[in-house]
mmCIF file of C-alpha atoms in Angstrom:
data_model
loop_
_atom_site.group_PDB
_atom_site.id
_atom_site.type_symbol
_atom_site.label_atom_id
_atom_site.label_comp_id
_atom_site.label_asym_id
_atom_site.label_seq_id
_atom_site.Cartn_x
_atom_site.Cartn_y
_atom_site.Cartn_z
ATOM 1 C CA UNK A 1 -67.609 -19.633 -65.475
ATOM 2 C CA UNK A 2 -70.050 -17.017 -63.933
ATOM 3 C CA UNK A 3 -74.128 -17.338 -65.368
ATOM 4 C CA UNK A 4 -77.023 -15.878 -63.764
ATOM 5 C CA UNK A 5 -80.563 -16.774 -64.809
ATOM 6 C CA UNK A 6 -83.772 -14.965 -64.055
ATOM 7 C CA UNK A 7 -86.898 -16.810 -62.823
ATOM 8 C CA UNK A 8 -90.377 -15.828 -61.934
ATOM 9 C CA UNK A 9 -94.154 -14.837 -63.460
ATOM 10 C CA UNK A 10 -94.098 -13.100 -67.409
ATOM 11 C CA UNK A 11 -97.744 -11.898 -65.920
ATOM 12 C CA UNK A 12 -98.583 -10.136 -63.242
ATOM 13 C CA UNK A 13 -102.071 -8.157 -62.394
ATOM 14 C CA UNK A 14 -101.865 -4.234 -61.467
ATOM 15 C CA UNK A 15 -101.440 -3.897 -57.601
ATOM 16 C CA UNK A 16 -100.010 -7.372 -57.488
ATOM 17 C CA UNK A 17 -96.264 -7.924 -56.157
ATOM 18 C CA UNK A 18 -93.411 -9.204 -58.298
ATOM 19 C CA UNK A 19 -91.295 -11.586 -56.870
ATOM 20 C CA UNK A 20 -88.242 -12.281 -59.474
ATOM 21 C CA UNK A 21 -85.590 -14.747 -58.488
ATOM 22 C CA UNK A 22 -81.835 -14.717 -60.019
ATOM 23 C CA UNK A 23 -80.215 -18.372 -59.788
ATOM 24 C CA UNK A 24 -76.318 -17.790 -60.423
ATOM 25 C CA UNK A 25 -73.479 -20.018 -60.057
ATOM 26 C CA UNK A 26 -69.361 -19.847 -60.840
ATOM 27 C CA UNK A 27 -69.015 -17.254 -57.888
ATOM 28 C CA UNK A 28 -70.212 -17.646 -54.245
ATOM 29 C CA UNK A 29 -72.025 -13.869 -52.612
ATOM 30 C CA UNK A 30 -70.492 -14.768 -49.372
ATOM 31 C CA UNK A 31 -66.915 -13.342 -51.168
ATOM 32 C CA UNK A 32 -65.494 -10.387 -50.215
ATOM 33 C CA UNK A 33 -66.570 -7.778 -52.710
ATOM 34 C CA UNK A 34 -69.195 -9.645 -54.578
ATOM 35 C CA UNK A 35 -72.431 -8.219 -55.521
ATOM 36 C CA UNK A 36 -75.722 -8.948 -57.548
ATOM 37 C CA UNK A 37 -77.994 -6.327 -59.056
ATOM 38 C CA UNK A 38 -81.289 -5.953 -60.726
ATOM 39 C CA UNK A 39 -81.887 -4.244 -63.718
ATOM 40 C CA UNK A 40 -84.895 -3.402 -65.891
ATOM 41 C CA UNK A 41 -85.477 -2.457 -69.539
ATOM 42 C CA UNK A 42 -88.658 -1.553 -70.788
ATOM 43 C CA UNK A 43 -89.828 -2.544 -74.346
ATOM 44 C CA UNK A 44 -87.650 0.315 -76.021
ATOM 45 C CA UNK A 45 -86.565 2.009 -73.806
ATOM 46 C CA UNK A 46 -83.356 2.762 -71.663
ATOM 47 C CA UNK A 47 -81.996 0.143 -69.217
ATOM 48 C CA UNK A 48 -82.646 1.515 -65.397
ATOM 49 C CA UNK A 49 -80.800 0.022 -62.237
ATOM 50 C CA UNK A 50 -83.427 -1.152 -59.553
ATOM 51 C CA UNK A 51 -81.064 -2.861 -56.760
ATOM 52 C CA UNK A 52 -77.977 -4.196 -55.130
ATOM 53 C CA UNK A 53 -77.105 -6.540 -52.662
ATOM 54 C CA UNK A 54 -73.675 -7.454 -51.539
ATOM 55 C CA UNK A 55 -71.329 -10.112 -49.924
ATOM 56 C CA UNK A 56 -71.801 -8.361 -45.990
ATOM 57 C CA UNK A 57 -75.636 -7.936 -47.071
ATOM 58 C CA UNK A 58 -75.647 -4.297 -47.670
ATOM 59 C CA UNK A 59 -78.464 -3.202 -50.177
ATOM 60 C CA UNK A 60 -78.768 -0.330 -51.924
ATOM 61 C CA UNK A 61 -81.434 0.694 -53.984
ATOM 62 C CA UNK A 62 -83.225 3.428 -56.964
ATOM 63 C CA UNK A 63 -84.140 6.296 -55.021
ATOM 64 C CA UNK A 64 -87.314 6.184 -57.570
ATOM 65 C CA UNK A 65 -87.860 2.901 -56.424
ATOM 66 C CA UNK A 66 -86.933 2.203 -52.839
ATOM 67 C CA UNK A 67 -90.538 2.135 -51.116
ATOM 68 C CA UNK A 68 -91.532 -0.709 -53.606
ATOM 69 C CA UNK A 69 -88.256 -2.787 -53.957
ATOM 70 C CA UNK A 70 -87.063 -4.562 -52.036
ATOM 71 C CA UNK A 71 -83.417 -7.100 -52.255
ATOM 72 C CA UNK A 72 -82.498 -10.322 -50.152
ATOM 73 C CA UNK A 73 -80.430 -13.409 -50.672
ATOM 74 C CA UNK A 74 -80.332 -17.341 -50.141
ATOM 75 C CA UNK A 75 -76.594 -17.787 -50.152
ATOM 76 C CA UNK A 76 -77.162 -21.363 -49.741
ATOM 77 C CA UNK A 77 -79.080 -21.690 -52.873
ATOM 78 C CA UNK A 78 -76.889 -18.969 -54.912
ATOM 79 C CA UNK A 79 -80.327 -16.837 -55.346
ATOM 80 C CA UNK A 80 -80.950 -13.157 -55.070
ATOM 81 C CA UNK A 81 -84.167 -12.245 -54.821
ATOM 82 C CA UNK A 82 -86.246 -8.861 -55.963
ATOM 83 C CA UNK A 83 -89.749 -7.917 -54.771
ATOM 84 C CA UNK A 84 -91.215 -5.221 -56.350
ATOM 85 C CA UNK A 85 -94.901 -4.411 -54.567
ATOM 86 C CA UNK A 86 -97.768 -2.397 -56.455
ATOM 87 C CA UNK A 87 -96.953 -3.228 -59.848
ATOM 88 C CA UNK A 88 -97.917 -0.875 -62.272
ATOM 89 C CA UNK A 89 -98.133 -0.916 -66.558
ATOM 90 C CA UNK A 90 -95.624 0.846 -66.473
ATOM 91 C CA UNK A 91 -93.340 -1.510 -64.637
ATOM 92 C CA UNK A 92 -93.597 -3.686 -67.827
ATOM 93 C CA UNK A 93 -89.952 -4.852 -68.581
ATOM 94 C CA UNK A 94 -87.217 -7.353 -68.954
ATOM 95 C CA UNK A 95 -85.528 -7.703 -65.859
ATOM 96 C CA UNK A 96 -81.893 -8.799 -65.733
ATOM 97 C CA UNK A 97 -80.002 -9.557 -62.383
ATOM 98 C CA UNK A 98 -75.757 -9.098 -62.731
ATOM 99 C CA UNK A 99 -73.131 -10.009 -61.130
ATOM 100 C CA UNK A 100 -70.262 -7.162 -60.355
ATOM 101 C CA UNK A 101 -66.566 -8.078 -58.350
ATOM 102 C CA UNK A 102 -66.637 -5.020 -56.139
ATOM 103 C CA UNK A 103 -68.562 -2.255 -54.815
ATOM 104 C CA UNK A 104 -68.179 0.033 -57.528
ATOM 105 C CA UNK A 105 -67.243 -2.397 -60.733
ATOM 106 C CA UNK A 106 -69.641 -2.321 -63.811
ATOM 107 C CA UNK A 107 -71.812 -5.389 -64.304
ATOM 108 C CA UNK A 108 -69.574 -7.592 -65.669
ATOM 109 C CA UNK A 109 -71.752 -10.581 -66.573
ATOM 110 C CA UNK A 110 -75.821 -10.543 -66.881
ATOM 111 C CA UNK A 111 -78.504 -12.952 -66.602
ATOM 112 C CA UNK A 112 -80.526 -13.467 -70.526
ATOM 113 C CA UNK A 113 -83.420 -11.260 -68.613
ATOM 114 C CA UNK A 114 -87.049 -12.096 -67.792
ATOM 115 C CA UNK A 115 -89.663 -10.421 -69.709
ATOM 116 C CA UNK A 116 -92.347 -9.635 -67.574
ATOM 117 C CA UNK A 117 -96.230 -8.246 -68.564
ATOM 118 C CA UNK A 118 -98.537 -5.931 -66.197
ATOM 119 C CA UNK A 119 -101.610 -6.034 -67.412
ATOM 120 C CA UNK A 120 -105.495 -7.172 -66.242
ATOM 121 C CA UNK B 1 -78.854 12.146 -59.659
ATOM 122 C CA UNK B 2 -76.226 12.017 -61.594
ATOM 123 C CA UNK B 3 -77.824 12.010 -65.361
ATOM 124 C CA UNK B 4 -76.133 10.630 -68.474
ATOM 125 C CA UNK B 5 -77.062 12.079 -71.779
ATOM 126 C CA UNK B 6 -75.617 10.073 -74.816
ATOM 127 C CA UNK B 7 -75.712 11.712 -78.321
ATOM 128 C CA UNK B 8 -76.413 11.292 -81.372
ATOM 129 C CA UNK B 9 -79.726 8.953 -80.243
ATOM 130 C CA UNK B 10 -78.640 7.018 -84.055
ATOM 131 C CA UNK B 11 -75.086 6.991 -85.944
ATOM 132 C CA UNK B 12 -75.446 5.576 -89.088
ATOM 133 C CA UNK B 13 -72.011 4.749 -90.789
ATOM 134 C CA UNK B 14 -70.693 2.259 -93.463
ATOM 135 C CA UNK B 15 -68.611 -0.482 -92.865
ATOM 136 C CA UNK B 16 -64.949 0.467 -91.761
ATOM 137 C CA UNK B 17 -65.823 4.157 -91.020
ATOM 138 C CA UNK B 18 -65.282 4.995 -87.144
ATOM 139 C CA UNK B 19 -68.067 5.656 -84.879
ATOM 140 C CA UNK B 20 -67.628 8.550 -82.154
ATOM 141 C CA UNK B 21 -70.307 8.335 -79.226
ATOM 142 C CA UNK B 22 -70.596 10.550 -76.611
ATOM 143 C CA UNK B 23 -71.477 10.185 -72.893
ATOM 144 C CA UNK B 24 -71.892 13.747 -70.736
ATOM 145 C CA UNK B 25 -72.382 13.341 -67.267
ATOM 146 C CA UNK B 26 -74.331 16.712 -65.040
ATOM 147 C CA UNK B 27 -71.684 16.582 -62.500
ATOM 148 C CA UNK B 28 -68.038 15.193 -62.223
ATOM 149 C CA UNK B 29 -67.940 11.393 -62.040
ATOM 150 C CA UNK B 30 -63.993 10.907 -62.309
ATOM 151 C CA UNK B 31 -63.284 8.046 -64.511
ATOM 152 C CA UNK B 32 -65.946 5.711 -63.090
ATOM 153 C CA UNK B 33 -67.709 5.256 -66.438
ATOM 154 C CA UNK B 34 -68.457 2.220 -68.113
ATOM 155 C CA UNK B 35 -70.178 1.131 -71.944
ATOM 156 C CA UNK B 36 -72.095 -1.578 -72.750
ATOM 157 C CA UNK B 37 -72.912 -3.144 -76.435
ATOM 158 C CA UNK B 38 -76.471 -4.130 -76.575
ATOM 159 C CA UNK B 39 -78.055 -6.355 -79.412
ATOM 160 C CA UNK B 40 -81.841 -7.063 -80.125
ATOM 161 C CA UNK B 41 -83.060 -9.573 -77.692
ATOM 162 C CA UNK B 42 -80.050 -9.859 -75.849
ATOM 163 C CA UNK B 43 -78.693 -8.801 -72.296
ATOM 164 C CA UNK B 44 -75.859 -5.624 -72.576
ATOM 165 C CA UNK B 45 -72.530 -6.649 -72.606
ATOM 166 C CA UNK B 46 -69.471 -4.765 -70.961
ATOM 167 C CA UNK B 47 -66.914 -3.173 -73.241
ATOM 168 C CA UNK B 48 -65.280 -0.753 -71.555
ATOM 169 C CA UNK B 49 -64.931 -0.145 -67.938
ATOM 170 C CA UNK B 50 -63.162 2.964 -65.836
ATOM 171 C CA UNK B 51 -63.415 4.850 -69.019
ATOM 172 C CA UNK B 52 -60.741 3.495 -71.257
ATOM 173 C CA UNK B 53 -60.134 -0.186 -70.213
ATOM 174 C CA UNK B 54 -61.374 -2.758 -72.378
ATOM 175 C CA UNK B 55 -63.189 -5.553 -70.902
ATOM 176 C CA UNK B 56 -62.111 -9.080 -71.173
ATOM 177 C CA UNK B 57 -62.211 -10.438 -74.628
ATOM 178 C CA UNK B 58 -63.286 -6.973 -76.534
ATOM 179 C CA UNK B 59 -61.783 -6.385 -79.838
ATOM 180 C CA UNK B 60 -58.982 -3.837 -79.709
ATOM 181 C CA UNK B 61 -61.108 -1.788 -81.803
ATOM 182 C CA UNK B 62 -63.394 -0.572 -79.338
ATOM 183 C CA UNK B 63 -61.568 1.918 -77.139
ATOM 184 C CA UNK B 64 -62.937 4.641 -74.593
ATOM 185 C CA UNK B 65 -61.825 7.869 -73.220
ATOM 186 C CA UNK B 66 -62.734 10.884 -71.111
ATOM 187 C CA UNK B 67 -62.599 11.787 -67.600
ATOM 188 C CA UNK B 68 -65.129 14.465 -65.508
ATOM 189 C CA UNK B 69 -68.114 14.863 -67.232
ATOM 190 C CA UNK B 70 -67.242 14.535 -71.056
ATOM 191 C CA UNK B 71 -66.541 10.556 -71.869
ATOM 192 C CA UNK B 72 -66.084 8.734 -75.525
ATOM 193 C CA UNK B 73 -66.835 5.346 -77.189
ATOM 194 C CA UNK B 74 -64.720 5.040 -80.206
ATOM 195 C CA UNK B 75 -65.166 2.040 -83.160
ATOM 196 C CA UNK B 76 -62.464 2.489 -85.321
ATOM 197 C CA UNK B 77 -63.644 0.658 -88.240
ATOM 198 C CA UNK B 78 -67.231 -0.491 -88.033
ATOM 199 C CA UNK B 79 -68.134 -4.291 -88.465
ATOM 200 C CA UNK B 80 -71.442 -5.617 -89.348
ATOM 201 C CA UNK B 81 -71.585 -6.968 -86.106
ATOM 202 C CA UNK B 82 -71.352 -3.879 -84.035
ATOM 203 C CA UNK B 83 -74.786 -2.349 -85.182
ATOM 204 C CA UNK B 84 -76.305 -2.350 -82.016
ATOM 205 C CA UNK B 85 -77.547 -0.025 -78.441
ATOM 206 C CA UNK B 86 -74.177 1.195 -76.845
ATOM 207 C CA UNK B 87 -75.277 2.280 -73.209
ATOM 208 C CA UNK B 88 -72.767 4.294 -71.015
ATOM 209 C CA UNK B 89 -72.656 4.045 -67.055
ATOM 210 C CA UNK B 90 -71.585 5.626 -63.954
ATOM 211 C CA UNK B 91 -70.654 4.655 -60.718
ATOM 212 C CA UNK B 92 -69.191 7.780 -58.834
ATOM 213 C CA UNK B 93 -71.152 7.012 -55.956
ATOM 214 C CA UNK B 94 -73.367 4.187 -55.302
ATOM 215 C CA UNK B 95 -76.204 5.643 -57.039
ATOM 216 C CA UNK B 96 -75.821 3.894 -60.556
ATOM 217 C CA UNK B 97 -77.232 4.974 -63.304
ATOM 218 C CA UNK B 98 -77.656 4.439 -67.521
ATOM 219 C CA UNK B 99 -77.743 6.721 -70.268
ATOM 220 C CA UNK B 100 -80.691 7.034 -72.511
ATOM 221 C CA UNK B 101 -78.343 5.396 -75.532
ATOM 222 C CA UNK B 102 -76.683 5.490 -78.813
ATOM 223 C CA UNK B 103 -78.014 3.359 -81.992
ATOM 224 C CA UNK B 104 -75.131 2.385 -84.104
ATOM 225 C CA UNK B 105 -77.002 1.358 -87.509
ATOM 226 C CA UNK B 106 -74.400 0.048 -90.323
#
């Protein structure tokens, strides 16, 4: 059975950088295929891809978002890791990691998110 | 970027009626489109992957279609249970991205 959980600060200070971890088990990032993303949903709004990272280490990531995100893995802790510098407001969200089979498969099974607060 | 406009932004329907959501995509993405069911305080859930096939353990009721740029989520006959967000999702290329998505309100 595949779960992911999110892990990190529900406050951060404007200018600050997020560090969000993603703990899964059930599936092991060092298989062919295999990849973990982050995704981020703020209060009401549409859900918005932020990262991938997959089984060779490739990483891809938002165009929007690229100088400020950044993706990396423990594969001997099953964690995926996002940093996200210069927080912002704005970046106020629940962030989800997911797990997907192959380089192109939908998110098959998500984390129960992270809500996470920028404010002063 | 590819961009995903879902319409209507609400559908609301009675119990057993069928719900017809729509996914149009600015430039061709095959049949690499997927939907997600999203309920308050919860994390989306996959429904329908490639554009018609039904994830594991979906109810035969939910059923996709649509290739190119014009894709459809179809609920034949609306349960309580399915008023929810329904997001779609491409992945022509490995730029992904969301739609803005569809509140199904029974």
């Amino acid at each position: 059975q595949i779960t992911l959980k999110e892990s990190g600060p529900t406050l951060v200070k404007p200018t600050q950088t997020l560090t969000l971890t993603c703990t899964f088990s059930g599936f092991s990032l060092t298989t062919s295929g295999v990849g973990v993303g982050w995704i981020r949903q703020p209060p009401g709004k549409p859900l918005e891809w932020l990262a991938l990272i997959y089984w060779d280490d490739d990483k891809r990531y938002s165009p929007s978002l690229k100088t400020r995100v950044t993706i990396t893995r423990d594969t001997s802790k099953n964690q995926v890791v996002l940093r996200m510098t210069d927080m912002d407001p704005v970046d106020t969200a629940t962030y989800f990691c997911a797990h997907r089979d192959r380089p192109g498969d939908p998110f098959d099974i998500w984390g129960q998110g992270t809500m996470v607060t920028v404010s002063s | 970027e590819i961009v995903l406009t879902q319409s209507p932004a609400t559908l609301s329907l009675s119990p057993g009626e069928r719900a017809t959501l729509s996914c149009r995509a600015s430039q061709s993405v095959s049949s690499y489109v997927a939907w997600y069911q999203q309920k308050p305080g919860q994390a989306p859930r996959l429904l329908i992957y490639d554009a018609s096939k039904r994830a594991t353990g979906i109810p035969a009721r939910f059923s996709g279609s649509g290739s190119g740029t014009d894709f459809t989520l179809s609920i034949s006959s609306l349960e309580p249970e399915d008023s929810a967000l329904y997001y779609c999702q491409q992945r022509n290329n490995w730029r992904v991205t969301f739609g803005g998505g569809t509140k199904v309100q029974i």
